Amino acid sequence: MRRTANHLDSRNILILSLFIAIVALAGMQASQASAADDLQYRQAMADAVRATANHVLPSVVVVEVVGGTGGAEGEVEQDAPTSGVIVDKDGYVLASSIVVRRPSATILVVLPDGSRHAAEVVSKDEHRDLVLLKIKTDTELSPIAMPDKIEARTGQTTVAVGRYGIDASPLVSRGVLSGKERLDGIAIQADARVTASFYGGLLVDLYGNALGILIPAVAEGGAEADTDWYDSGIAFAIPLDVVKKNLARMRDGEDIKKGLIGIVSKSKDPYENQTELAAIRVRSPAETAGLKAGDKVRAVDAQKVQRHQDVRLLLGKFDAGDTISIEVERDGKRLTFDVTLTDSIPPLQPQRLGVIAVDQAGTETQADESKNDDPAKQVLVRDVISGTAADGKLEPGDIIEKIGVAEVDDVESLRRQMMAAEPGKAIELAVRRADTSKTITLTPDSIDAGVMTAIPKAWREIDAKWSINELKLPDAANVAAVLAPQADESLKQLGLMVLLMNPGEAAPKEWLESWREVAEKTGVVVCAVAAEDTQRWQPKEIDVIGRFVASIQKTSAIEPLAVAVAAPGAISGTKAEAADSMALAVAMSASRTFYGVAVSAKTRPPAVRLRENDAEASLQVLLPIAKQEDPPSWAPTLRKSGYPVIQAGEVDKEMLLRWVRLLQAV
C-alpha cells in the first residue's frame, strides 16, 4: 500500500518531530547557538509539542457545568468549562473535582467531534480532587493509555493539554517537570502555565506518554483557595498509575478518601532529624493499633524514615481502608504495628493546663543522658494563670518532665499533647519542684470553655515607651501602621494583633491612637492595615498581611504563638463588615502565622477551603457573644473541623488584647 507523508499517523509525526528537535538541538550546539539555529530549534520544539498534543487530544474532552441557581428567579448559571479525560470505551471520563464543588443541574461532556452528552457522577476521589463521570454515546471513544508505572524525571519537558469552548478547541502549554511527590506525596508538579480550563486535562511528556491528570491545587498555606495559582507557572497533576490502581473501585461507585492515622509529630520542624511522636489522636487508627506518645517512627510501609517529613510523604499516598506497617522504636526495642487507615478521626478539642511555660537548659545529668551534641532542654513553668486547671496544682518554678509515660522536653511537644488530649480526662504530670519529684493529677480545661484574661503580674510591669509608626512593604500598596514599644531586651513574650480596617477606611496611624493605652497595659503590639482597594479586600492581600507580621517580628519580641488577626466586628456592639470576612480568610489560609482570629458572630464566611485544625498549629476563634446565644451557622462546621470557637460574651479592647497575649498559654 502506498503511504505518503500526508498519511502518517500521529505516532509517526511525533517521532519525526522529536527527531527534528534532536537534530536541531545538536546543530545549535555545533554552531555555538547562532540565531538561525535557535530559530530552527524553537520551530522543531513547537512541532514536537504540537505532535505530542495531537497524539493525546482524541482522549481529552470539555466538561461544562450548568448550575441550579442564579441571580434571578428561574435563571440558571453556567460555570466556566474545564477539561476531562476519557479512560475507557464504555463512556467513563475522569475530571477535576471542581465540576462538583457545588450542586448543579447538568454536567455536560463535549467530545472532540463537538457532540454534547449529559454525564452522571459515578464516584469521587476526594483524596486527589478527581471525579469519575459516565456518558452514554454511540460515538467510538479513544481512551487514554494508562501505564502501570509512571517514569517521570525532574527537568524533562512536559506538555499540558486541555480543551475549551463549544467547539472543544485545544489548549496547550509547555513546561518542565519541576517536582515529584508534591502535596504530601500525591502529585507531580510542572511549571507549565495552566488556566482553570486545563483542570481535568492531561500532563504529557514529549514522547506522547500521559503522565497525569491536572487538578486545581496549591501548596499548604499558599493561597486562599486551591484555584488561586492558575496561570502562575505552577501546575499539579495526579500520576496516571495511581489513577489506574483505583479506577476499578471508582467504576463500582466507591468514593476514595484520604487515609488518616492520627499521629502528632513532636518536632516543630518537619525536616529535623527526628521522628518522635508527641501525641496520639483519641480514637484514631494509631491508638487502636497500639502506637504511643514517645514512640520514634523508624519505617513506614517498610521504607526507612529519618524525619517527620518523610513520614508525612509516605503516609500521604495511602487511602482510607489501606493497611500499612509502622515500625517504631520504644524503650530501645523495635516494634512493628499494622495500622488500617480511616477516612475520619474525631475532631480535635484542644485542651490547656493554664500555664505560661518556657524552654530552658537542662541539668548536666540530663545533658549526659541525651547522648548527643545538643544541650538537653526542660520545660519550666514561669507563671500559672488564675482560674485555670493548673491554678493551685502547679507552681512557678515547676519542671514538667512527663505527661503520663511520655517525656516532655520542650514547650512545643507539651502544647501538641494538650491539643490532642481527650476532653474531660484527668492526666498525670511528673513534676520536679525544687529537689522533689511529684506526681500531680489534674483535668485540663477545654479551650472553647471560655476566654482567659488573667495576665501574669510580671507582664503588667512593662516600662517602655510606645510609639505609632507607619509600616511599608516593598511591592505592596496597603497602608499600615504599628503601635509597638521601643526595642528593649527586658521585653519578652509580647503579643501581636493585626487589625484589618474596613475598605474605605484610611489613616491607620490615627486609628491606632485609641488603642495606645490598652496596648501598653496588656503588652500587645497592634498593627492596623488598610485595604488596597477602597471597595473591597482582595485574596492577594492575604500574603501581604502575613508579610506585615514577619516584618514586625524582626523588630519586636513577639511570642510566635501569641499572634492573632482581628476585625472591628470583634468588639461588642460593632457590626460585621468586609474586614471580618477577610480576617477569617487570612486566619484559615495562613495557619502557620496566626493562632487566633476574632470577628463578629455575624461575619459572612469567606470562600476558602476549610482544612482540619492541626495539633501542630492550632487556631482559636473568638466571637463577642455569650455562651447561651446561638452561634453563627458556620461555627458548628468549624468545631467539626477541630477549631475551638470561644463565645466570649462582652468583648472590649482590653479583653481582646488580653486574649491575644494569652494565646501562648499551654
CSV table of N, CA, C and O in Angstrom, one decimal, residues 476-530:
chain,number,residue,atom,x,y,z
A,476,ALA,N,3.9,46.4,47.8
A,476,ALA,CA,2.5,46.3,48.4
A,476,ALA,C,2.0,47.7,48.5
A,476,ALA,O,2.6,48.6,49.0
A,477,ALA,N,0.7,47.9,48.1
A,477,ALA,CA,0.1,49.2,48.1
A,477,ALA,C,-0.7,49.5,49.4
A,477,ALA,O,-1.1,50.6,49.6
A,478,ASN,N,-0.8,48.5,50.3
A,478,ASN,CA,-1.5,48.7,51.5
A,478,ASN,C,-0.8,49.7,52.4
A,478,ASN,O,0.4,49.6,52.6
A,479,VAL,N,-1.6,50.5,53.0
A,479,VAL,CA,-1.2,51.5,54.0
A,479,VAL,C,-1.3,50.8,55.4
A,479,VAL,O,-2.4,50.3,55.7
A,480,ALA,N,-0.3,50.9,56.2
A,480,ALA,CA,-0.4,50.2,57.5
A,480,ALA,C,0.4,51.1,58.5
A,480,ALA,O,1.3,51.9,58.2
A,481,ALA,N,0.1,50.8,59.8
A,481,ALA,CA,0.9,51.4,60.9
A,481,ALA,C,0.9,50.4,62.0
A,481,ALA,O,0.1,49.5,62.2
A,482,VAL,N,2.0,50.6,62.9
A,482,VAL,CA,2.2,49.7,64.0
A,482,VAL,C,2.4,50.5,65.3
A,482,VAL,O,3.1,51.4,65.3
A,483,LEU,N,1.7,50.0,66.3
A,483,LEU,CA,1.8,50.6,67.7
A,483,LEU,C,2.7,49.6,68.5
A,483,LEU,O,2.2,48.4,68.8
A,484,ALA,N,3.9,49.9,68.9
A,484,ALA,CA,4.8,49.0,69.5
A,484,ALA,C,5.8,49.7,70.4
A,484,ALA,O,6.0,50.9,70.3
A,485,PRO,N,6.4,49.0,71.4
A,485,PRO,CA,7.3,49.6,72.3
A,485,PRO,C,8.7,49.7,71.6
A,485,PRO,O,9.0,49.0,70.7
A,486,GLN,N,9.5,50.6,72.1
A,486,GLN,CA,10.9,50.7,71.6
A,486,GLN,C,11.6,49.4,72.0
A,486,GLN,O,11.3,48.8,73.0
A,487,ALA,N,12.6,49.0,71.2
A,487,ALA,CA,13.3,47.8,71.5
A,487,ALA,C,13.9,47.8,72.8
A,487,ALA,O,14.6,48.8,73.2
A,488,ASP,N,13.7,46.7,73.6
A,488,ASP,CA,14.2,46.6,75.0
A,488,ASP,C,14.4,45.2,75.3
A,488,ASP,O,13.5,44.4,75.1
A,489,GLU,N,15.6,44.8,75.7
A,489,GLU,CA,15.9,43.4,75.9
A,489,GLU,C,15.1,42.8,77.0
A,489,GLU,O,14.9,41.6,77.1
A,490,SER,N,14.5,43.6,77.9
A,490,SER,CA,13.7,43.1,79.0
A,490,SER,C,12.3,42.8,78.6
A,490,SER,O,11.6,42.1,79.3
A,491,LEU,N,11.9,43.2,77.4
A,491,LEU,CA,10.6,42.9,76.9
A,491,LEU,C,10.6,41.6,76.2
A,491,LEU,O,11.3,41.4,75.2
A,492,LYS,N,9.8,40.7,76.7
A,492,LYS,CA,9.7,39.3,76.1
A,492,LYS,C,8.3,38.9,76.0
A,492,LYS,O,7.4,39.3,76.8
A,493,GLN,N,8.0,37.9,75.1
A,493,GLN,CA,6.7,37.3,75.0
A,493,GLN,C,5.6,38.2,74.8
A,493,GLN,O,4.5,38.0,75.3
A,494,LEU,N,5.8,39.3,74.0
A,494,LEU,CA,4.7,40.2,73.7
A,494,LEU,C,3.8,39.5,72.7
A,494,LEU,O,4.1,38.6,72.0
A,495,GLY,N,2.5,40.0,72.7
A,495,GLY,CA,1.6,39.6,71.7
A,495,GLY,C,1.5,40.5,70.5
A,495,GLY,O,2.1,41.6,70.5
A,496,LEU,N,0.9,40.0,69.5
A,496,LEU,CA,0.7,40.8,68.2
A,496,LEU,C,-0.7,40.6,67.7
A,496,LEU,O,-1.1,39.5,67.4
A,497,MET,N,-1.4,41.7,67.5
A,497,MET,CA,-2.7,41.6,66.8
A,497,MET,C,-2.7,42.5,65.6
A,497,MET,O,-2.4,43.7,65.6
A,498,VAL,N,-3.0,41.8,64.4
A,498,VAL,CA,-3.2,42.6,63.2
A,498,VAL,C,-4.6,42.9,63.0
A,498,VAL,O,-5.5,42.0,63.0
A,499,LEU,N,-4.9,44.2,63.0
A,499,LEU,CA,-6.3,44.7,62.9
A,499,LEU,C,-6.6,45.2,61.5
A,499,LEU,O,-6.0,46.1,61.0
A,500,LEU,N,-7.5,44.5,60.9
A,500,LEU,CA,-7.9,44.8,59.5
A,500,LEU,C,-8.9,45.9,59.5
A,500,LEU,O,-10.0,45.8,60.1
A,501,MET,N,-8.7,47.0,58.7
A,501,MET,CA,-9.6,48.1,58.6
A,501,MET,C,-10.6,47.8,57.5
A,501,MET,O,-10.3,47.0,56.5
A,502,ASN,N,-11.8,48.3,57.6
A,502,ASN,CA,-12.8,48.0,56.5
A,502,ASN,C,-12.5,48.8,55.3
A,502,ASN,O,-11.9,49.9,55.4
A,503,PRO,N,-12.8,48.3,54.1
A,503,PRO,CA,-12.5,49.1,52.9
A,503,PRO,C,-13.0,50.5,52.9
A,503,PRO,O,-14.2,50.7,53.3
A,504,GLY,N,-12.2,51.4,52.5
A,504,GLY,CA,-12.7,52.8,52.5
A,504,GLY,C,-12.1,53.6,53.7
A,504,GLY,O,-12.1,54.8,53.7
A,505,GLU,N,-11.7,52.8,54.8
A,505,GLU,CA,-11.2,53.5,55.9
A,505,GLU,C,-9.7,53.6,55.7
A,505,GLU,O,-9.0,52.7,55.3
A,506,ALA,N,-9.2,54.8,56.1
A,506,ALA,CA,-7.7,55.1,55.9
A,506,ALA,C,-7.1,55.6,57.2
A,506,ALA,O,-7.7,55.5,58.2
A,507,ALA,N,-5.9,56.2,57.1
A,507,ALA,CA,-5.2,56.8,58.2
A,507,ALA,C,-5.1,55.8,59.4
A,507,ALA,O,-5.6,56.1,60.5
A,508,PRO,N,-4.4,54.7,59.2
A,508,PRO,CA,-4.2,53.7,60.3
A,508,PRO,C,-3.5,54.3,61.5
A,508,PRO,O,-3.7,53.9,62.6
A,509,LYS,N,-2.6,55.3,61.3
A,509,LYS,CA,-1.8,55.9,62.4
A,509,LYS,C,-2.8,56.6,63.4
A,509,LYS,O,-2.7,56.4,64.6
A,510,GLU,N,-3.8,57.3,62.8
A,510,GLU,CA,-4.8,58.0,63.6
A,510,GLU,C,-5.7,56.9,64.3
A,510,GLU,O,-6.1,57.1,65.4
A,511,TRP,N,-6.0,55.9,63.6
A,511,TRP,CA,-6.9,54.9,64.1
A,511,TRP,C,-6.3,54.2,65.3
A,511,TRP,O,-7.0,53.8,66.2
A,512,LEU,N,-5.0,54.0,65.3
A,512,LEU,CA,-4.3,53.3,66.4
A,512,LEU,C,-4.2,54.1,67.7
A,512,LEU,O,-4.0,53.6,68.8
A,513,GLU,N,-4.5,55.4,67.6
A,513,GLU,CA,-4.4,56.2,68.8
A,513,GLU,C,-5.3,55.7,69.9
A,513,GLU,O,-5.0,55.8,71.1
A,514,SER,N,-6.5,55.3,69.5
A,514,SER,CA,-7.5,54.8,70.5
A,514,SER,C,-7.1,53.5,71.1
A,514,SER,O,-7.7,53.0,72.1
A,515,TRP,N,-6.1,52.8,70.6
A,515,TRP,CA,-5.6,51.5,71.1
A,515,TRP,C,-4.3,51.7,72.0
A,515,TRP,O,-3.9,50.7,72.6
A,516,ARG,N,-3.8,52.9,72.0
A,516,ARG,CA,-2.5,53.1,72.7
A,516,ARG,C,-2.5,52.6,74.2
A,516,ARG,O,-1.6,51.8,74.6
A,517,GLU,N,-3.4,53.1,74.9
A,517,GLU,CA,-3.4,52.9,76.4
A,517,GLU,C,-3.6,51.4,76.7
A,517,GLU,O,-2.9,50.8,77.5
A,518,VAL,N,-4.5,50.7,76.0
A,518,VAL,CA,-4.8,49.3,76.3
A,518,VAL,C,-3.7,48.4,75.8
A,518,VAL,O,-3.4,47.4,76.3
A,519,ALA,N,-3.0,48.8,74.7
A,519,ALA,CA,-1.9,48.0,74.2
A,519,ALA,C,-0.7,48.1,75.1
A,519,ALA,O,-0.1,47.0,75.4
A,520,GLU,N,-0.4,49.3,75.7
A,520,GLU,CA,0.6,49.4,76.7
A,520,GLU,C,0.3,48.6,77.9
A,520,GLU,O,1.2,48.0,78.5
A,521,LYS,N,-1.0,48.6,78.3
A,521,LYS,CA,-1.4,47.9,79.5
A,521,LYS,C,-1.3,46.4,79.4
A,521,LYS,O,-0.9,45.7,80.4
A,522,THR,N,-1.6,45.8,78.2
A,522,THR,CA,-1.6,44.4,78.0
A,522,THR,C,-0.3,43.8,77.4
A,522,THR,O,-0.1,42.6,77.4
A,523,GLY,N,0.5,44.7,76.9
A,523,GLY,CA,1.7,44.2,76.2
A,523,GLY,C,1.5,43.5,74.9
A,523,GLY,O,2.1,42.5,74.6
A,524,VAL,N,0.6,44.1,74.1
A,524,VAL,CA,0.3,43.6,72.8
A,524,VAL,C,0.5,44.6,71.7
A,524,VAL,O,0.0,45.7,71.8
A,525,VAL,N,1.4,44.3,70.8
A,525,VAL,CA,1.7,45.2,69.7
A,525,VAL,C,0.5,45.1,68.7
A,525,VAL,O,-0.1,44.0,68.5
A,526,VAL,N,0.0,46.3,68.2
A,526,VAL,CA,-1.1,46.3,67.3
A,526,VAL,C,-0.7,46.9,66.0
A,526,VAL,O,-0.1,48.0,66.0
A,527,CYS,N,-1.1,46.2,64.9
A,527,CYS,CA,-0.8,46.7,63.6
A,527,CYS,C,-2.1,46.9,62.9
A,527,CYS,O,-2.9,45.9,62.7
A,528,ALA,N,-2.4,48.1,62.4
A,528,ALA,CA,-3.6,48.3,61.6
A,528,ALA,C,-3.3,48.4,60.1
A,528,ALA,O,-2.3,49.0,59.7
A,529,VAL,N,-4.0,47.6,59.3
A,529,VAL,CA,-3.8,47.5,57.9
A,529,VAL,C,-5.0,47.9,57.1
A,529,VAL,O,-6.1,47.4,57.4
A,530,ALA,N,-4.9,48.8,56.2
A,530,ALA,CA,-6.0,49.3,55.3
A,530,ALA,C,-6.0,48.5,54.0
A,530,ALA,O,-4.9,48.0,53.6
